[in-house]
JSON list of C-alpha atoms in Angstrom, two decimals:
[
{"chain": "A", "resi": 18, "resn": "MET", "atom": "CA", "xyz": [-175.62, -41.75, -52.30]},
{"chain": "A", "resi": 19, "resn": "THR", "atom": "CA", "xyz": [-175.45, -39.66, -55.47]},
{"chain": "A", "resi": 20, "resn": "ALA", "atom": "CA", "xyz": [-176.54, -40.68, -58.93]},
{"chain": "A", "resi": 21, "resn": "PRO", "atom": "CA", "xyz": [-173.72, -41.61, -61.35]},
{"chain": "A", "resi": 22, "resn": "MET", "atom": "CA", "xyz": [-172.68, -38.92, -63.83]},
{"chain": "A", "resi": 23, "resn": "THR", "atom": "CA", "xyz": [-173.39, -39.56, -67.46]},
{"chain": "A", "resi": 24, "resn": "ALA", "atom": "CA", "xyz": [-170.76, -39.20, -70.16]},
{"chain": "A", "resi": 25, "resn": "MET", "atom": "CA", "xyz": [-172.90, -36.68, -72.03]},
{"chain": "A", "resi": 26, "resn": "SER", "atom": "CA", "xyz": [-171.06, -33.54, -73.05]},
{"chain": "A", "resi": 27, "resn": "ASN", "atom": "CA", "xyz": [-172.39, -30.16, -71.98]},
{"chain": "A", "resi": 28, "resn": "VAL", "atom": "CA", "xyz": [-170.71, -28.38, -74.90]},
{"chain": "A", "resi": 29, "resn": "ILE", "atom": "CA", "xyz": [-172.92, -27.14, -77.69]},
{"chain": "A", "resi": 30, "resn": "VAL", "atom": "CA", "xyz": [-171.23, -26.71, -81.07]},
{"chain": "A", "resi": 31, "resn": "PHE", "atom": "CA", "xyz": [-172.61, -24.05, -83.36]},
{"chain": "A", "resi": 32, "resn": "ARG", "atom": "CA", "xyz": [-171.67, -23.90, -87.02]},
{"chain": "A", "resi": 33, "resn": "PRO", "atom": "CA", "xyz": [-170.58, -20.44, -88.25]},
{"chain": "A", "resi": 34, "resn": "ARG", "atom": "CA", "xyz": [-173.32, -18.61, -90.07]},
{"chain": "A", "resi": 35, "resn": "PRO", "atom": "CA", "xyz": [-172.60, -17.27, -93.56]},
{"chain": "A", "resi": 36, "resn": "SER", "atom": "CA", "xyz": [-173.79, -13.73, -93.05]},
{"chain": "A", "resi": 37, "resn": "LEU", "atom": "CA", "xyz": [-172.26, -10.33, -93.47]},
{"chain": "A", "resi": 38, "resn": "HIS", "atom": "CA", "xyz": [-173.52, -9.20, -90.08]},
{"chain": "A", "resi": 39, "resn": "GLY", "atom": "CA", "xyz": [-172.41, -5.66, -89.47]},
{"chain": "A", "resi": 40, "resn": "LEU", "atom": "CA", "xyz": [-171.35, -4.95, -93.04]},
{"chain": "A", "resi": 41, "resn": "ARG", "atom": "CA", "xyz": [-173.39, -2.29, -94.79]},
{"chain": "A", "resi": 42, "resn": "ARG", "atom": "CA", "xyz": [-171.87, -1.69, -98.19]},
{"chain": "A", "resi": 43, "resn": "PRO", "atom": "CA", "xyz": [-173.17, -0.36, -101.49]},
{"chain": "A", "resi": 44, "resn": "ALA", "atom": "CA", "xyz": [-175.21, -2.91, -103.42]},
{"chain": "A", "resi": 45, "resn": "MET", "atom": "CA", "xyz": [-172.89, -2.62, -106.42]},
{"chain": "A", "resi": 46, "resn": "LEU", "atom": "CA", "xyz": [-169.87, -3.58, -104.28]},
{"chain": "A", "resi": 47, "resn": "ILE", "atom": "CA", "xyz": [-171.67, -6.64, -102.90]},
{"chain": "A", "resi": 48, "resn": "ARG", "atom": "CA", "xyz": [-172.88, -7.59, -106.39]},
{"chain": "A", "resi": 49, "resn": "ALA", "atom": "CA", "xyz": [-169.33, -7.37, -107.73]},
{"chain": "A", "resi": 50, "resn": "ALA", "atom": "CA", "xyz": [-168.07, -9.55, -104.87]},
{"chain": "A", "resi": 51, "resn": "ARG", "atom": "CA", "xyz": [-170.75, -12.16, -105.51]},
{"chain": "A", "resi": 52, "resn": "GLU", "atom": "CA", "xyz": [-169.95, -12.24, -109.23]},
{"chain": "A", "resi": 53, "resn": "GLY", "atom": "CA", "xyz": [-166.26, -12.62, -108.40]},
{"chain": "A", "resi": 54, "resn": "GLN", "atom": "CA", "xyz": [-166.96, -15.85, -106.52]},
{"chain": "A", "resi": 55, "resn": "ALA", "atom": "CA", "xyz": [-167.08, -17.76, -109.80]},
{"chain": "A", "resi": 56, "resn": "SER", "atom": "CA", "xyz": [-163.42, -17.14, -110.59]},
{"chain": "A", "resi": 57, "resn": "TRP", "atom": "CA", "xyz": [-162.11, -17.27, -106.99]},
{"chain": "A", "resi": 58, "resn": "ARG", "atom": "CA", "xyz": [-159.37, -19.85, -106.39]},
{"chain": "A", "resi": 59, "resn": "ARG", "atom": "CA", "xyz": [-158.50, -19.91, -102.70]},
{"chain": "A", "resi": 60, "resn": "ASP", "atom": "CA", "xyz": [-154.87, -21.13, -102.97]},
{"chain": "A", "resi": 61, "resn": "ARG", "atom": "CA", "xyz": [-154.01, -18.64, -105.69]},
{"chain": "A", "resi": 62, "resn": "ASP", "atom": "CA", "xyz": [-156.08, -15.61, -104.80]},
{"chain": "A", "resi": 63, "resn": "LEU", "atom": "CA", "xyz": [-156.00, -15.62, -101.01]},
{"chain": "A", "resi": 64, "resn": "ALA", "atom": "CA", "xyz": [-152.23, -16.05, -100.93]},
{"chain": "A", "resi": 65, "resn": "ARG", "atom": "CA", "xyz": [-151.84, -13.14, -103.34]},
{"chain": "A", "resi": 66, "resn": "LEU", "atom": "CA", "xyz": [-154.27, -10.94, -101.42]},
{"chain": "A", "resi": 67, "resn": "LEU", "atom": "CA", "xyz": [-152.53, -11.68, -98.11]},
{"chain": "A", "resi": 68, "resn": "ARG", "atom": "CA", "xyz": [-149.11, -11.35, -99.74]},
{"chain": "A", "resi": 69, "resn": "SER", "atom": "CA", "xyz": [-148.01, -14.72, -98.37]},
{"chain": "A", "resi": 70, "resn": "GLU", "atom": "CA", "xyz": [-146.93, -18.03, -99.80]},
{"chain": "A", "resi": 71, "resn": "THR", "atom": "CA", "xyz": [-149.37, -20.22, -97.89]},
{"chain": "A", "resi": 72, "resn": "CYS", "atom": "CA", "xyz": [-153.05, -20.08, -97.03]},
{"chain": "A", "resi": 73, "resn": "PRO", "atom": "CA", "xyz": [-154.24, -20.38, -93.44]},
{"chain": "A", "resi": 74, "resn": "ALA", "atom": "CA", "xyz": [-157.05, -22.71, -92.39]},
{"chain": "A", "resi": 75, "resn": "PRO", "atom": "CA", "xyz": [-160.50, -21.75, -93.69]},
{"chain": "A", "resi": 76, "resn": "GLY", "atom": "CA", "xyz": [-161.97, -18.94, -91.64]},
{"chain": "A", "resi": 77, "resn": "ALA", "atom": "CA", "xyz": [-158.78, -18.24, -89.67]},
{"chain": "A", "resi": 78, "resn": "VAL", "atom": "CA", "xyz": [-157.98, -15.14, -91.70]},
{"chain": "A", "resi": 79, "resn": "LEU", "atom": "CA", "xyz": [-161.46, -13.58, -91.51]},
{"chain": "A", "resi": 80, "resn": "PRO", "atom": "CA", "xyz": [-160.56, -11.03, -88.79]},
{"chain": "A", "resi": 81, "resn": "ARG", "atom": "CA", "xyz": [-157.63, -9.77, -90.87]},
{"chain": "A", "resi": 82, "resn": "LEU", "atom": "CA", "xyz": [-159.72, -9.59, -94.05]},
{"chain": "A", "resi": 83, "resn": "ARG", "atom": "CA", "xyz": [-162.48, -7.73, -92.20]},
{"chain": "A", "resi": 84, "resn": "ALA", "atom": "CA", "xyz": [-159.97, -5.25, -90.74]},
{"chain": "A", "resi": 85, "resn": "GLU", "atom": "CA", "xyz": [-158.41, -4.57, -94.15]},
{"chain": "A", "resi": 86, "resn": "GLU", "atom": "CA", "xyz": [-161.84, -4.22, -95.73]},
{"chain": "A", "resi": 87, "resn": "ASP", "atom": "CA", "xyz": [-162.85, -1.75, -92.99]},
{"chain": "A", "resi": 88, "resn": "LEU", "atom": "CA", "xyz": [-159.80, 0.36, -93.87]},
{"chain": "A", "resi": 89, "resn": "GLN", "atom": "CA", "xyz": [-160.71, 0.31, -97.56]},
{"chain": "A", "resi": 90, "resn": "ASN", "atom": "CA", "xyz": [-164.28, 1.22, -96.73]},
{"chain": "A", "resi": 91, "resn": "ASP", "atom": "CA", "xyz": [-163.14, 4.17, -94.60]},
{"chain": "A", "resi": 92, "resn": "LEU", "atom": "CA", "xyz": [-161.03, 5.36, -97.52]},
{"chain": "A", "resi": 93, "resn": "ARG", "atom": "CA", "xyz": [-164.04, 4.98, -99.83]},
{"chain": "A", "resi": 94, "resn": "VAL", "atom": "CA", "xyz": [-166.37, 6.90, -97.53]},
{"chain": "A", "resi": 95, "resn": "THR", "atom": "CA", "xyz": [-163.90, 9.75, -97.03]},
{"chain": "A", "resi": 96, "resn": "ARG", "atom": "CA", "xyz": [-163.08, 9.77, -100.76]},
{"chain": "A", "resi": 97, "resn": "ALA", "atom": "CA", "xyz": [-159.38, 9.45, -99.96]},
{"chain": "A", "resi": 98, "resn": "ALA", "atom": "CA", "xyz": [-156.87, 9.34, -102.79]},
{"chain": "A", "resi": 99, "resn": "GLY", "atom": "CA", "xyz": [-155.48, 6.02, -101.52]},
{"chain": "A", "resi": 100, "resn": "TYR", "atom": "CA", "xyz": [-158.75, 4.15, -102.09]},
{"chain": "A", "resi": 101, "resn": "ASP", "atom": "CA", "xyz": [-158.26, 1.08, -104.30]},
{"chain": "A", "resi": 102, "resn": "LEU", "atom": "CA", "xyz": [-161.56, -0.18, -105.71]},
{"chain": "A", "resi": 103, "resn": "ARG", "atom": "CA", "xyz": [-160.00, -3.36, -107.09]},
{"chain": "A", "resi": 104, "resn": "ARG", "atom": "CA", "xyz": [-158.51, -4.27, -103.71]},
{"chain": "A", "resi": 105, "resn": "HIS", "atom": "CA", "xyz": [-161.79, -3.48, -101.98]},
{"chain": "A", "resi": 106, "resn": "VAL", "atom": "CA", "xyz": [-163.71, -5.80, -104.31]},
{"chain": "A", "resi": 107, "resn": "ALA", "atom": "CA", "xyz": [-161.02, -8.49, -103.90]},
{"chain": "A", "resi": 108, "resn": "LEU", "atom": "CA", "xyz": [-161.29, -8.22, -100.11]},
{"chain": "A", "resi": 109, "resn": "MET", "atom": "CA", "xyz": [-165.07, -8.55, -100.30]},
{"chain": "A", "resi": 110, "resn": "ILE", "atom": "CA", "xyz": [-164.73, -11.62, -102.55]},
{"chain": "A", "resi": 111, "resn": "ALA", "atom": "CA", "xyz": [-162.27, -13.14, -100.07]},
{"chain": "A", "resi": 112, "resn": "ILE", "atom": "CA", "xyz": [-164.56, -12.44, -97.10]},
{"chain": "A", "resi": 113, "resn": "LEU", "atom": "CA", "xyz": [-167.52, -14.12, -98.79]},
{"chain": "A", "resi": 114, "resn": "ALA", "atom": "CA", "xyz": [-165.39, -17.08, -99.88]},
{"chain": "A", "resi": 115, "resn": "GLU", "atom": "CA", "xyz": [-163.76, -17.51, -96.46]},
{"chain": "A", "resi": 116, "resn": "MET", "atom": "CA", "xyz": [-167.11, -17.42, -94.72]},
{"chain": "A", "resi": 117, "resn": "ARG", "atom": "CA", "xyz": [-168.33, -20.21, -97.01]},
{"chain": "A", "resi": 118, "resn": "ALA", "atom": "CA", "xyz": [-165.09, -22.17, -96.49]},
{"chain": "A", "resi": 119, "resn": "ALA", "atom": "CA", "xyz": [-165.38, -21.81, -92.71]},
{"chain": "A", "resi": 120, "resn": "VAL", "atom": "CA", "xyz": [-168.94, -23.15, -92.75]},
{"chain": "A", "resi": 121, "resn": "ALA", "atom": "CA", "xyz": [-167.94, -26.05, -95.00]},
{"chain": "A", "resi": 122, "resn": "ALA", "atom": "CA", "xyz": [-164.93, -26.92, -92.79]},
{"chain": "A", "resi": 123, "resn": "THR", "atom": "CA", "xyz": [-166.92, -26.95, -89.55]},
{"chain": "A", "resi": 124, "resn": "PRO", "atom": "CA", "xyz": [-168.32, -30.37, -88.72]},
{"chain": "A", "resi": 125, "resn": "PRO", "atom": "CA", "xyz": [-172.09, -30.57, -88.39]},
{"chain": "A", "resi": 126, "resn": "CYS", "atom": "CA", "xyz": [-173.59, -30.58, -84.91]},
{"chain": "A", "resi": 127, "resn": "PRO", "atom": "CA", "xyz": [-173.74, -34.11, -83.53]},
{"chain": "A", "resi": 128, "resn": "ALA", "atom": "CA", "xyz": [-177.22, -35.51, -83.20]},
{"chain": "A", "resi": 129, "resn": "VAL", "atom": "CA", "xyz": [-178.47, -35.81, -79.67]},
{"chain": "A", "resi": 130, "resn": "ALA", "atom": "CA", "xyz": [-178.80, -39.45, -78.78]},
{"chain": "A", "resi": 131, "resn": "ALA", "atom": "CA", "xyz": [-182.30, -40.62, -78.02]},
{"chain": "A", "resi": 132, "resn": "ARG", "atom": "CA", "xyz": [-182.85, -41.30, -74.38]}
]
């Protein structure tokens, strides 16, 4: 005879971490993005930056923002004529804000019940 299975879940939920892992940018660009957080309004600014009328769920747009920021950074590094400093800073502001919004929207890990 086998022991009865418990109803305990084997899924571990990890909250997203607010880090810029993999992003190495000039300190002045990061400083500008951090300062821009004070005036960031998600509904207004993210919709404008994405050129859409609605905002997706917090964190859902991070891959797109990171891809667009990578393009801007490549233009910056190669000193291309199409580089837009204002857009680059706006993208960095959005990435920081979306990372914070994703962390805030993720429920905390449930406490493990005492045995």
